[in-house]
Short mmCIF file of C-alpha atoms and ligand atoms in Angstrom, two decimals:
data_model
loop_
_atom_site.label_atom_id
_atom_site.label_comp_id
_atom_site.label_asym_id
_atom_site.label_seq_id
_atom_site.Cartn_x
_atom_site.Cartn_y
_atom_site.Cartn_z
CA UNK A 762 110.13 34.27 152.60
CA UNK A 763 107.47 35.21 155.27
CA UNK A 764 106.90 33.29 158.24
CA UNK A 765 104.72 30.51 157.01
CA UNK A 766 105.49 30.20 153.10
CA UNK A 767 109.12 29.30 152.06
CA UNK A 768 108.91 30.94 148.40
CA UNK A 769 110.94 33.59 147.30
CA UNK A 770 108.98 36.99 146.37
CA UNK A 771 108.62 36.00 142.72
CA UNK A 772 108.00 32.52 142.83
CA UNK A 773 104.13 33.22 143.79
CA UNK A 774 101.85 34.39 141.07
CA UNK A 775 99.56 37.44 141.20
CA UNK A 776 96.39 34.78 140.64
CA UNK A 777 95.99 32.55 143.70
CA UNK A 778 93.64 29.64 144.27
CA UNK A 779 93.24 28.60 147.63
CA UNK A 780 91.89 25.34 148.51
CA UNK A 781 92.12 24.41 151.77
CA UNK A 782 93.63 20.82 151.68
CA UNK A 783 97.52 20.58 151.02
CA UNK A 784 96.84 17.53 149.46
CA UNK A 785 94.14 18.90 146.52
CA UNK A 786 96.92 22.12 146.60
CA UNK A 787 99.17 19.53 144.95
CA UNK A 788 96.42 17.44 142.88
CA UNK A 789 95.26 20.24 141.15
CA UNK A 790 98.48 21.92 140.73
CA UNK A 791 99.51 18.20 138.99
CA UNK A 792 96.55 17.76 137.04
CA UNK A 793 95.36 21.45 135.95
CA UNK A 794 99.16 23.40 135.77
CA UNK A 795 101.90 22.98 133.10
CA UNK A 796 105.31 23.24 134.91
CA UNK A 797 103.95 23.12 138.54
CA UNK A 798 106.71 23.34 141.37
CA UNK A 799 106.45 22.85 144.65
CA UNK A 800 106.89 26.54 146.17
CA UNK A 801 105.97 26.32 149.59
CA UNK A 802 106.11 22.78 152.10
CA UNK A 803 106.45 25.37 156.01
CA UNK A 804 104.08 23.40 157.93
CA UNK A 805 102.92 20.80 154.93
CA UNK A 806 100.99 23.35 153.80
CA UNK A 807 102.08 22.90 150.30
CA UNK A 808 101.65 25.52 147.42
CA UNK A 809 102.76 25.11 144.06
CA UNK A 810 102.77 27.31 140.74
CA UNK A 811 102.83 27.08 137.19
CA UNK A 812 101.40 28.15 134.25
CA UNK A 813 97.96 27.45 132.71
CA UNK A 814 96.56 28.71 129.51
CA UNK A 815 100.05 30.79 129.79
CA UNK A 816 99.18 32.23 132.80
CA UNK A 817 100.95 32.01 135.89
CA UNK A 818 99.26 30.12 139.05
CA UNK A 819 99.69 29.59 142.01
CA UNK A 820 97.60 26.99 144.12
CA UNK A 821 97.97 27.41 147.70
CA UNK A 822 96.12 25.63 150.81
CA UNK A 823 94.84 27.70 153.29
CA UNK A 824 94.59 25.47 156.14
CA UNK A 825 91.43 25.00 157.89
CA UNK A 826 88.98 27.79 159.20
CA UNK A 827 89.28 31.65 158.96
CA UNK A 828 92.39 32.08 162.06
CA UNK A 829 94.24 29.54 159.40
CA UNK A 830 93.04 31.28 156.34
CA UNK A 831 94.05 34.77 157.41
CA UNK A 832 97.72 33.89 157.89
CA UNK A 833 98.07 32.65 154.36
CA UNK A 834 95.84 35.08 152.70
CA UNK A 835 97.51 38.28 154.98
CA UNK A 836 100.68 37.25 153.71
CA UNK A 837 100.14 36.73 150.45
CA UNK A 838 98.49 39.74 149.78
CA UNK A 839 100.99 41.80 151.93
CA UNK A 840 104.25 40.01 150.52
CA UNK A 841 103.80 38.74 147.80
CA UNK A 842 101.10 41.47 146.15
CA UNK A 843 99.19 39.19 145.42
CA UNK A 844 95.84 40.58 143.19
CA UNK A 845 93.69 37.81 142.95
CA UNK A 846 92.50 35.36 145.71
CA UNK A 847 90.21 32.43 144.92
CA UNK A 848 89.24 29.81 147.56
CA UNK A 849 88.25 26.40 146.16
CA UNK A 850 86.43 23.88 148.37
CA UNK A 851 83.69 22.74 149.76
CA UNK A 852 80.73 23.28 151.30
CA UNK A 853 77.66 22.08 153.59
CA UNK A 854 74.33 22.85 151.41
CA UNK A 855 71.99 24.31 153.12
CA UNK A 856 68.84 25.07 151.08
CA UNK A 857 66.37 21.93 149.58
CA UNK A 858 66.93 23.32 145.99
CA UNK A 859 70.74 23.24 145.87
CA UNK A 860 72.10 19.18 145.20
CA UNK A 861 75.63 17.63 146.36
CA UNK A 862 77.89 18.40 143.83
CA UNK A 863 76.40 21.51 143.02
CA UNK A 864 79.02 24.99 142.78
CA UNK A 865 77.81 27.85 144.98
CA UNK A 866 79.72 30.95 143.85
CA UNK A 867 79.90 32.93 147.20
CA UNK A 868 78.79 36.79 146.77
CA UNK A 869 78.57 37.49 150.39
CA UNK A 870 79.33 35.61 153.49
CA UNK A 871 77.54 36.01 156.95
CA UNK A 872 79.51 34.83 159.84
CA UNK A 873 79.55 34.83 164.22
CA UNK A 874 83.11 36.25 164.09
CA UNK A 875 86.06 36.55 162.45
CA UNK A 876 89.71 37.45 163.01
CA UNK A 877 88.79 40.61 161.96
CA UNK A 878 86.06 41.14 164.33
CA UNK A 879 88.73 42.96 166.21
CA UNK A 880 88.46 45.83 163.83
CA UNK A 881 84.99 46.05 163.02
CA UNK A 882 83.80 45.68 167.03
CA UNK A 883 80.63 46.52 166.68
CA UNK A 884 79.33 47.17 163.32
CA UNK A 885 78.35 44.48 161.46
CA UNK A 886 80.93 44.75 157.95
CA UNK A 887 79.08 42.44 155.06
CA UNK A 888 82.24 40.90 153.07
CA UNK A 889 81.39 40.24 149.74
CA UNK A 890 82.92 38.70 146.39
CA UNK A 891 84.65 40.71 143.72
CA UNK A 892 81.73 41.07 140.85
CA UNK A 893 83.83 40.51 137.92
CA UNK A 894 85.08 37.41 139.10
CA UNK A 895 81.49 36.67 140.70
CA UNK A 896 80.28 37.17 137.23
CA UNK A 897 82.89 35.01 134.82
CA UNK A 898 82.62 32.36 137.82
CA UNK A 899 78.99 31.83 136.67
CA UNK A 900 79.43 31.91 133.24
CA UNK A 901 82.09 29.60 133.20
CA UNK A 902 79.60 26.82 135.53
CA UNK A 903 77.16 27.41 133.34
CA UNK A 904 79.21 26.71 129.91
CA UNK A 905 80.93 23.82 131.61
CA UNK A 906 76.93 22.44 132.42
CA UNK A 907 77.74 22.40 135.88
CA UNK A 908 74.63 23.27 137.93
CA UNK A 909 75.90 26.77 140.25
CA UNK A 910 74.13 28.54 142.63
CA UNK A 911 75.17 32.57 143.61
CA UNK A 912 74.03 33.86 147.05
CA UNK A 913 74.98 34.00 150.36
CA UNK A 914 76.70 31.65 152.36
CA UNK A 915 77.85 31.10 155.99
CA UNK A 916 81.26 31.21 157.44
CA UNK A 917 81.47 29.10 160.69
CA UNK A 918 84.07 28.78 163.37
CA UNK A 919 83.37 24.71 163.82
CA UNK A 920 82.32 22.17 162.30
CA UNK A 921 80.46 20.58 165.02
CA UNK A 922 78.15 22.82 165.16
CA UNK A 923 76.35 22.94 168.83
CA UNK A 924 73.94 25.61 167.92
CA UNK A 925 71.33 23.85 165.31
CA UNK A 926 69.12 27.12 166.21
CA UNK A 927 71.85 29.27 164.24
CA UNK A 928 71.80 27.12 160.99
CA UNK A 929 67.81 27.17 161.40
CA UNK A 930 68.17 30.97 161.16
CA UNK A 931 71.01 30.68 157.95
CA UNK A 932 68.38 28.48 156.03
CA UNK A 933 65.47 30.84 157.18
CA UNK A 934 67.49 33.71 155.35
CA UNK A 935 68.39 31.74 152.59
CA UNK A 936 71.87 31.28 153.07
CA UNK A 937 72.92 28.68 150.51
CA UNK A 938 75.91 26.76 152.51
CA UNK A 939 78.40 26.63 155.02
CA UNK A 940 81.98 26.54 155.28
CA UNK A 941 84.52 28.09 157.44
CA UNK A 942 87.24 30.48 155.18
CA UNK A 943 85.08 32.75 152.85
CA UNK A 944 84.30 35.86 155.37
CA UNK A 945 87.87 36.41 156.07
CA UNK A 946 88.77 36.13 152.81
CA UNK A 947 86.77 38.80 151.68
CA UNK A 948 87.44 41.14 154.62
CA UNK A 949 91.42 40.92 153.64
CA UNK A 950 90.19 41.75 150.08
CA UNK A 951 88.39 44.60 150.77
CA UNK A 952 91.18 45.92 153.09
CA UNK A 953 94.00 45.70 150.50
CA UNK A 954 91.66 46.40 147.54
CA UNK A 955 92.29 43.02 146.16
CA UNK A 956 89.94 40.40 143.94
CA UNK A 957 88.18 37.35 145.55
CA UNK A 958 86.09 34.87 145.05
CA UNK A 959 85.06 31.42 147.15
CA UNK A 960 83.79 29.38 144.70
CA UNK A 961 82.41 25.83 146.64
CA UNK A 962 81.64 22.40 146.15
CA UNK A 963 78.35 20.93 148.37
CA UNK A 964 80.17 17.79 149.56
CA UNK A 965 77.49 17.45 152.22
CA UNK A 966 74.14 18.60 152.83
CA UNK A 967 72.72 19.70 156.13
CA UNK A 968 68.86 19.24 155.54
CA UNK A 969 69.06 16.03 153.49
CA UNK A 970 72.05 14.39 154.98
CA UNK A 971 73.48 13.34 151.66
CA UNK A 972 77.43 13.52 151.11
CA UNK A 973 79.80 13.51 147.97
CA UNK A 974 80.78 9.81 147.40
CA UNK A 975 84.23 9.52 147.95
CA UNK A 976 84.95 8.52 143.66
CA UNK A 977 82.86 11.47 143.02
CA UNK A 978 85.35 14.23 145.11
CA UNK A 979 87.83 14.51 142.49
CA UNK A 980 85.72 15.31 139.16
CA UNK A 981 83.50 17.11 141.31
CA UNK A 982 86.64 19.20 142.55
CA UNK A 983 88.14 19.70 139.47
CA UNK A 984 85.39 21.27 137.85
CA UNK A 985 85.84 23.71 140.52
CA UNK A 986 88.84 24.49 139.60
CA UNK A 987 88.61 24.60 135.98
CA UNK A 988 85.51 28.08 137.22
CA UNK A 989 88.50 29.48 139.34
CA UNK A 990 90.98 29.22 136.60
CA UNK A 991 88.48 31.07 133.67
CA UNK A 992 87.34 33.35 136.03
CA UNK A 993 90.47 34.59 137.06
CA UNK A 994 91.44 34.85 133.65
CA UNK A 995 88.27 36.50 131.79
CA UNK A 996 89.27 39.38 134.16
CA UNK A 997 91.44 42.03 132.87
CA UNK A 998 93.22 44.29 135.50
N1 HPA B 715 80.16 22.76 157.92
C1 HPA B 715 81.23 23.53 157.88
N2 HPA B 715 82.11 23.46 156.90
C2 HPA B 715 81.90 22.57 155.90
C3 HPA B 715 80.80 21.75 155.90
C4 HPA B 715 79.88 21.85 156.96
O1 HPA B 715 78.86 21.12 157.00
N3 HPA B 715 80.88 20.95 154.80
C5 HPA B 715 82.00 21.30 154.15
N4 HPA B 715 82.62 22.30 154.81
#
């Protein structure tokens, strides 16, 4: 037990998928895992693991935004060794060729701040995606027919965003979307020489003002999942 997940040290799996919503922790763990148990409910923020293909999964939220992230990823990683950290969720698109529903498979992530900002001060660290998984991510889109996207995207702090003049500068450099988890993700990676990935769903777009139908969330999410899970298998440690 740590101080925000309940599980015992081997009731977490060395493959994580991190969405951020307790709620698609447990749909996904119900729909995608065989054997899925409820491992974690500190806080509601539910985690789960099972088995799928054989494997062993675990599908834990992360919370909201890079502070809530951190906690979850940090102690995964340092209790639980974890090896292999996927977020699943979703995104804002932010260029005209990329369509709601599309997957953008993260390979860097620019961002204002994170919570590791305190270590980097002030050089400028560029988190990026483990290749391997970057890699398998896109070929598994791309057998599955879903349309994916691989680039850069934007880690914000909020949602509301008050500074349009920043996301005019993101689309100028051809950042793909925005979300608020990947950066941090990444940096923890890096740090502990672990595997990530954020692989994202555009719910929204910021330049055409479209947004995922509600009916449409759950296929579109579970395709999403269905790139984490054959990524994270197709590589071998
Ligand atoms: N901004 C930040 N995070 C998001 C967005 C957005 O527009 N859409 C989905 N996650």
């Amino acid at each position: 037990m740590t101080i925000h997940i309940g599980a015992e040290k081997g009731d977490i799996a060395p493959t994580v998928l991190m969405p951020g919503d307790p709620y698609r922790a447990k749909w996904a763990a119900e729909t995608f895992l065989k054997d899925a148990r409820c491992i974690n409910e500190v806080r509601g923020m539910l985690g789960f693991t099972g088995t799928w293909n054989g494997h062993p999964v675990t599908i834990q939220a992360s919370g909201m935004g890079m502070p809530s992230l951190s906690i979850y990823a940090n102690e995964l990683i340092t209790d639980y060794d974890v090896q292999t950290l996927i977020r699943i969720g979703s995104c804002g698109g932010m260029q005209k060729s990329i369509g709601i529903r599309d997957v953008i498979l993260a390979m860097t992530a620019s961002t204002l701040s994170t919570p590791s900002r305190g270590i980097f001060k002030e050089l400028n660290f560029a988190p990026c995606a483990d290749y391997g998984l970057l890699a398998a991510a896109h070929a598994a889109a791309t057998a599955k027919g879903v349309p994916s996207h691989v680039g850069g995207i934007y880690s914000s702090d909020v949602f509301y965003d008050e500074r349009p003049d920043l996301n005019e500068q993101m689309v100028r450099h051809g950042i793909l979307g925005v979300e608020m988890e990947a950066a941090e993700l990444y940096n923890l990676a890096a740090r502990h020489g672990r595997r990530a990935l954020a692989v994202l769903t555009v719910s929204d777009h910021l330049l055409t003002h479209e947004a995922l139908p509600a009916e449409d969330r759950e296929r579109s999410f579970g395709d999403m999942v269905e790139i984490a899970l054959t990524a994270a298998f197709s590589v071998s440690d």
